Coordinates of C-alpha atoms and ligand atoms in Angstrom, one line a residue:
X1 CA 0.1 0.0 0.2
X2 CA 1.1 4.2 -0.9
X3 CA 0.4 5.6 2.6
X4 CA 1.0 9.8 2.3
X5 CA 1.6 11.0 6.3
X6 CA 1.9 13.8 7.0
X7 CA 4.4 13.7 9.9
X8 CA 3.7 17.3 12.8
X9 CA 5.8 15.8 15.7
X10 CA 5.4 19.7 17.5
X11 CA 7.4 20.8 20.9
X12 CA 9.6 19.3 23.4
X13 CA 9.7 15.3 23.7
X14 CA 7.6 15.1 20.6
X15 CA 10.1 15.2 17.9
X16 CA 12.1 11.8 19.9
X17 CA 9.4 10.3 20.2
X18 CA 7.9 11.1 16.6
X19 CA 11.2 9.8 15.4
X20 CA 10.5 6.0 16.8
X21 CA 7.2 5.8 15.6
X22 CA 9.2 6.5 12.3
X23 CA 11.7 3.8 13.1
X24 CA 8.7 1.3 13.3
X25 CA 6.6 2.9 10.3
X26 CA 9.6 2.4 8.6
X27 CA 10.2 -1.6 10.2
X28 CA 6.8 -2.1 9.0
X29 CA 7.1 -1.0 5.1
X30 CA 10.4 -3.3 5.0
X31 CA 8.8 -5.7 6.8
X32 CA 5.2 -5.8 4.6
X33 CA 6.4 -4.0 1.6
X34 CA 4.9 -1.1 1.7
X35 CA 6.0 2.5 0.4
X36 CA 5.3 5.0 3.1
X37 CA 6.4 9.0 2.1
X38 CA 6.9 11.4 5.0
X39 CA 6.4 15.4 5.2
X40 CA 7.1 17.4 7.4
X41 CA 4.8 20.6 9.0
X42 CA 5.5 22.2 11.9
X43 CA 2.3 23.0 14.8
X44 CA 2.6 23.9 18.2
X45 CA 5.4 26.6 19.5
X46 CA 7.5 25.7 16.8
X47 CA 5.5 27.0 14.9
X48 CA 4.9 30.2 16.3
X49 CA 8.4 30.8 16.6
X50 CA 9.1 30.2 12.7
X51 CA 5.7 31.7 11.0
X52 CA 3.7 33.7 14.2
X53 CA 1.7 31.2 13.6
X54 CA 1.3 27.9 15.7
X55 CA -0.9 25.8 13.1
X56 CA 0.3 28.1 9.8
X57 CA -1.5 27.0 6.4
X58 CA 1.2 25.2 4.9
X59 CA 1.0 23.3 7.3
X60 CA -2.6 23.1 6.9
X61 CA -2.1 21.9 3.5
X62 CA 0.2 19.5 4.1
X63 CA -2.8 17.5 6.2
X64 CA -4.8 17.7 4.0
X65 CA -3.2 16.4 0.7
X66 CA -1.8 13.7 3.1
X67 CA -3.8 10.3 4.0
X68 CA -3.1 10.7 7.7
X69 CA -1.7 12.6 10.2
X70 CA 0.5 12.1 12.8
X71 CA 1.7 14.2 16.0
X72 CA 3.5 14.6 18.0
X73 CA 2.6 16.8 22.0
X74 CA 2.9 20.8 21.9
X75 CA 3.7 23.1 24.5
X76 CA 6.4 25.2 25.5
X77 CA 6.6 27.0 29.0
X78 CA 7.7 29.6 28.5
X79 CA 4.4 30.8 26.9
X80 CA 3.0 28.9 29.8
X81 CA 3.5 31.6 32.1
X82 CA 2.2 34.4 31.2
X83 CA -0.8 34.7 30.8
X84 CA -1.0 38.1 28.7
X85 CA 1.3 36.6 25.7
X86 CA -2.2 36.7 22.7
X87 CA -0.8 33.8 20.4
X88 CA -0.3 30.1 22.5
X89 CA 1.5 26.5 21.2
X90 CA -2.2 25.7 22.2
X91 CA -4.0 27.2 19.7
X92 CA -2.4 25.4 16.9
X93 CA -4.1 22.0 18.1
X94 CA -7.6 23.6 18.7
X95 CA -7.4 25.1 15.0
X96 CA -5.2 21.9 13.6
X97 CA -8.7 20.0 15.2
X98 CA -11.3 22.5 14.1
X99 CA -10.0 22.5 10.6
X100 CA -9.2 19.2 9.6
X101 CA -13.2 18.3 11.9
X102 CA -12.0 16.0 14.5
X103 CA -15.0 16.0 16.1
X104 CA -14.4 12.7 17.6
X105 CA -11.2 11.0 20.1
X106 CA -11.3 7.8 20.6
X107 CA -8.9 6.9 23.6
X108 CA -8.4 3.5 24.0
X109 CA -7.6 2.4 28.1
X110 CA -5.6 -1.0 28.2
X111 CA -4.0 -3.2 30.3
X112 CA -0.8 -4.6 29.1
X113 CA -0.2 -7.8 31.2
X114 CA 3.0 -7.3 32.0
X115 CA 2.1 -3.9 33.5
X116 CA -0.1 -5.0 35.4
X117 CA 2.7 -4.9 38.6
X118 CA 3.5 -1.6 37.8
X119 CA 0.4 0.2 37.7
X120 CA 0.1 2.1 40.6
X121 CA -3.9 1.1 41.5
X122 CA -4.2 -2.7 42.6
X123 CA -3.4 -5.9 40.2
X124 CA -7.1 -7.1 41.0
X125 CA -8.4 -3.9 40.1
X126 CA -6.9 -2.9 37.1
X127 CA -6.8 -6.5 35.6
X128 CA -8.7 -6.6 32.4
X129 CA -9.1 -3.2 32.1
X130 CA -10.2 -2.4 28.8
X131 CA -12.9 0.8 27.9
X132 CA -12.9 2.9 25.1
X133 CA -13.1 7.0 25.9
X134 CA -15.2 8.5 22.9
X135 CA -13.9 12.7 23.6
X136 CA -16.0 15.5 21.4
X137 CA -13.4 17.0 19.6
X138 CA -14.5 20.6 18.6
X139 CA -17.0 22.1 20.7
X140 CA -17.5 22.4 24.6
X141 CA -15.6 24.6 27.0
X142 CA -12.6 24.8 24.2
X143 CA -14.6 26.6 20.9
X144 CA -17.2 28.0 22.8
X145 CA -18.1 32.0 23.2
X146 CA -17.8 34.1 24.1
X147 CA -14.5 34.0 25.2
X148 CA -12.1 37.1 26.7
X149 CA -12.0 39.0 30.1
X150 CA -13.8 42.2 29.8
X151 CA -12.2 45.2 28.8
X152 CA -11.5 46.5 32.3
X153 CA -9.9 42.7 33.0
X154 CA -12.5 41.9 36.2
X155 CA -13.8 38.9 34.7
X156 CA -13.4 36.3 32.6
X157 CA -15.4 33.6 30.4
X158 CA -15.6 29.9 29.2
X159 CA -18.4 28.9 27.6
X160 CA -20.0 26.0 26.7
X161 CA -21.9 25.4 24.3
X162 CA -22.9 22.1 22.0
X163 CA -26.0 21.6 19.5
X164 CA -28.8 19.0 19.1
X165 CA -26.0 17.7 15.8
X166 CA -22.4 18.0 17.7
X167 CA -24.3 15.7 20.4
X168 CA -25.7 13.6 17.9
X169 CA -23.4 13.1 15.6
X170 CA -20.3 11.5 18.7
X171 CA -23.2 9.5 20.2
X172 CA -24.1 7.8 17.4
X173 CA -20.2 7.1 16.3
X174 CA -19.7 6.1 20.2
X175 CA -23.2 3.8 19.9
X176 CA -21.6 1.7 16.5
X177 CA -18.2 1.5 18.3
X178 CA -19.8 -0.1 21.8
X179 CA -21.9 -2.8 18.6
X180 CA -18.1 -3.8 17.9
X181 CA -17.6 -4.3 21.1
X182 CA -19.2 -5.2 24.6
X183 CA -22.5 -3.8 24.0
X184 CA -21.6 -1.1 26.6
X185 CA -22.4 2.6 26.6
X186 CA -21.9 4.8 29.3
X187 CA -22.5 8.4 29.1
X188 CA -20.5 10.4 31.4
X189 CA -22.0 14.1 32.1
X190 CA -22.5 17.3 34.9
X191 CA -26.7 16.2 34.1
X192 CA -27.7 18.0 37.1
X193 CA -25.7 20.9 37.3
X194 CA -25.2 21.9 33.7
X195 CA -28.4 22.3 31.0
X196 CA -24.8 20.8 28.0
X197 CA -25.6 17.5 29.6
X198 CA -28.9 18.2 30.1
X199 CA -28.8 18.1 26.6
X200 CA -27.0 15.2 26.0
X201 CA -28.4 13.0 28.1
X202 CA -31.9 14.1 26.1
X203 CA -30.0 13.4 22.5
X204 CA -28.3 10.0 23.8
X205 CA -32.0 9.2 25.2
X206 CA -33.1 8.9 21.5
X207 CA -30.8 7.3 19.8
X208 CA -31.2 4.7 22.0
X209 CA -34.9 2.7 20.4
X210 CA -32.6 2.4 17.4
X211 CA -29.6 0.0 19.4
X212 CA -31.9 -2.2 21.3
X213 CA -28.9 -4.7 21.6
X214 CA -26.7 -1.5 23.0
X215 CA -26.7 -1.3 26.8
X216 CA -26.7 2.4 27.7
X217 CA -26.5 3.8 31.0
X218 CA -25.1 7.5 32.7
X219 CA -23.0 8.1 35.4
X220 CA -22.3 11.9 36.4
X221 CA -18.7 12.7 35.7
X222 CA -17.9 13.6 39.6
X223 CA -18.4 9.4 40.6
X224 CA -17.1 8.5 36.9
X225 CA -13.6 9.6 38.5
X226 CA -13.6 7.5 41.4
X227 CA -15.7 4.2 39.4
X228 CA -12.7 4.8 36.8
X229 CA -10.0 3.9 39.4
X230 CA -11.9 1.7 41.1
X231 CA -13.7 -0.6 39.2
X232 CA -12.0 0.4 35.0
X233 CA -13.6 -3.0 34.3
X234 CA -17.0 -2.1 34.2
X235 CA -16.9 0.6 31.7
X236 CA -16.5 -0.5 28.1
X237 CA -17.6 2.6 25.6
X238 CA -17.4 6.2 27.2
X239 CA -18.8 9.0 25.9
X240 CA -18.1 12.8 27.2
X241 CA -17.7 16.0 26.5
X242 CA -14.7 17.8 25.3
X243 CA -13.0 18.6 28.2
X244 CA -14.5 15.8 31.0
X245 CA -12.7 13.9 28.1
X246 CA -9.5 15.7 28.4
X247 CA -9.7 15.0 32.5
X248 CA -10.7 12.0 32.7
X249 CA -8.2 10.1 29.9
X250 CA -5.7 11.1 31.7
X251 CA -7.2 9.6 35.0
X252 CA -7.7 7.2 33.2
X253 CA -3.6 6.6 32.3
X254 CA -3.1 5.6 35.5
X255 CA -4.6 1.9 35.0
X256 CA -2.6 1.5 32.0
X257 CA 1.2 2.2 34.4
X258 CA 1.8 5.4 32.8
X259 CA 0.8 8.3 30.1
X260 CA 3.3 7.8 28.1
X261 CA 1.6 4.8 27.2
X262 CA -1.8 5.8 25.8
X263 CA -2.4 6.9 22.1
X264 CA -5.4 8.2 20.8
X265 CA -7.5 9.0 16.9
X266 CA -8.9 11.7 16.2
X267 CA -11.2 11.6 12.9
X268 CA -14.1 13.0 11.8
X269 CA -14.6 14.3 7.9
X270 CA -11.8 14.5 6.8
X271 CA -7.6 12.9 7.6
X272 CA -7.5 11.2 10.6
X273 CA -5.2 12.6 12.7
X274 CA -3.2 10.2 15.4
X275 CA -1.9 11.2 18.6
X276 CA 0.0 10.3 22.1
X277 CA -2.8 11.7 24.8
X278 CA 0.3 12.9 26.2
X279 CA 2.0 16.2 26.3
X280 CA 5.4 17.6 25.1
X281 CA 7.2 16.8 28.6
X282 CA 9.0 19.8 28.0
X283 CA 11.3 18.9 31.0
X284 CA 12.4 15.1 29.1
X285 CA 13.1 17.5 26.4
X286 CA 16.7 16.5 24.0
X287 CA 16.9 14.2 26.5
X288 CA 16.2 10.9 25.3
X289 CA 14.2 9.7 28.3
X290 CA 10.4 10.0 27.4
X291 CA 8.5 6.7 26.6
X292 CA 8.1 6.4 23.1
X293 CA 5.4 3.4 23.4
X294 CA 2.0 5.8 23.5
X295 CA 2.8 7.8 19.9
X296 CA 4.5 3.7 18.5
X297 CA 0.9 2.6 19.8
X298 CA -0.6 5.6 18.1
X299 CA 1.4 4.4 14.8
X300 CA -0.2 1.3 15.1
X301 CA -4.0 2.9 15.3
X302 CA -2.9 4.3 13.0
X303 CA -1.8 0.9 10.3
X304 CA -5.3 -0.3 11.7
X305 CA -7.8 2.8 9.9
X306 CA -6.6 1.8 6.4
X307 CA -7.1 -1.9 6.9
X308 CA -4.2 -2.5 7.4
X309 CA -4.5 -5.0 10.8
X310 CA -2.1 -7.5 10.4
X311 CA 1.0 -4.3 10.1
X312 CA -1.2 -2.4 14.0
X313 CA -1.3 -5.9 15.6
X314 CA 3.0 -6.5 14.8
X315 CA 3.4 -3.4 16.0
X316 CA 0.8 -4.2 19.4
X317 CA 3.3 -7.4 20.0
X318 CA 6.5 -5.7 19.2
X319 CA 5.4 -3.2 22.2
X320 CA 3.9 -6.2 24.0
X321 CA 7.5 -7.9 23.8
X322 CA 9.5 -4.8 25.0
X323 CA 7.3 -4.9 28.2
X324 CA 7.9 -8.3 28.9
X325 CA 11.4 -8.0 28.4
X326 CA 11.4 -4.3 30.7
X327 CA 13.5 -2.6 27.8
X328 CA 10.9 0.6 28.8
X329 CA 11.8 3.7 29.9
X330 CA 12.2 5.6 33.3
X331 CA 8.1 6.2 33.6
X332 CA 7.9 2.3 33.8
X333 CA 10.9 1.4 35.2
X334 CA 10.3 0.2 38.9
X335 CA 12.7 0.6 41.8
X336 CA 16.5 -0.5 41.4
X337 CA 15.4 -1.6 37.8
X338 CA 17.4 -0.5 34.7
X339 CA 15.5 1.8 32.1
X340 CA 16.1 2.5 28.5
X341 CA 15.6 5.1 27.0
X342 CA 13.8 6.8 23.8
X343 CA 15.7 5.5 21.3
X344 CA 17.3 2.4 22.2
X345 CA 13.1 1.9 23.1
X346 CA 12.6 2.0 20.0
X347 CA 14.5 0.4 18.2
X348 CA 14.1 -2.9 19.6
X349 CA 10.9 -2.3 19.2
X350 CA 11.3 -1.8 15.1
X351 CA 13.6 -4.9 15.6
X352 CA 10.9 -7.1 17.0
X353 CA 8.7 -6.4 13.6
Ligands
IPM1 C1 -4.6 16.9 25.1 C2 -3.8 17.7 25.5 C3 -4.8 19.3 24.8 C4 -6.3 19.3 24.7 C5 -4.1 20.0 25.4 C6 -2.7 20.4 25.4 C7 -4.9 21.3 24.6 O1 -4.3 17.8 26.9 O2 -5.2 16.4 24.0 O3 -5.0 16.2 26.1 O4 -7.2 19.7 26.4 O5 -7.4 19.1 24.0
MG2 MG1 -5.4 16.0 27.7

């Protein structure tokens, strides 16, 4: 298969982890006789530094001209503690999601067997955990207007707004996904307080009769935050709004042992994008210590998305082999255990393929 891949390494550890994912994709290409071509483009702080715009038009065009996008991470501390800076790297990520129409972010939470004893949670709690969080990605508080301050700078406002249409398309996608899995869908909201959440429930209830085989239930987000670590095996597919999904998936990453393990796929109307759920981890940038597995597993999701299922499985198995052999970065290494560098882990996984 010929595949055009847009490569957006971004900031911080982004370039290092993307390099390892590309090494793994090269191994897949060689083994299975595919032809992958890459076009690199800027997004985030590096794009601001080079062009003044965190998501330049050239980058958008590169994404549109590609079959899929592989993205690293975004963010730079030099913008974080400067609340007055008008342009921020994260705006690049949000603009990219919005302009590419990526309304659904799929974040699979899975325990790798060999990590059961490395999770900060007890083995008996996390064993068997396997669910997908479907996070709405292009609306809600991240995008609602008004957003900003009054002129006298006495208040700030963010707005959570959802249209029926926005809720419907994501809830349908979640129902469909549940149908391919264990048939259980949980809508996570705050319907006891928020009007948008009540609309989410109303829309989900309206769609439910079309999916009689799916067991549908609802959970308040505060309760969900607790149940995710108390009884993660309860969940199969969780669907939720943008901000709740952002928060719950960082929390859920603990189940897998490390935030450095969780991949994601963002899909919508046009090109699909694959990215680790973690951020740019600036403290580790350039040190060759960050865990490349979330990005490598994102590459596995990318392969599966274009129909290369055997190849995706091969990548997952190779990651498993690295975990089983203890070839892991410092975030996963246990006390006294040897840990490996980003590139050592990436190269080991590529070799397995
Ligand atoms: C994520 C990240 C982003 C988000 C940030 C970097 C804007 O936390 O992808 O989860 O909040 O969506
Ligand atoms: Mg996040």
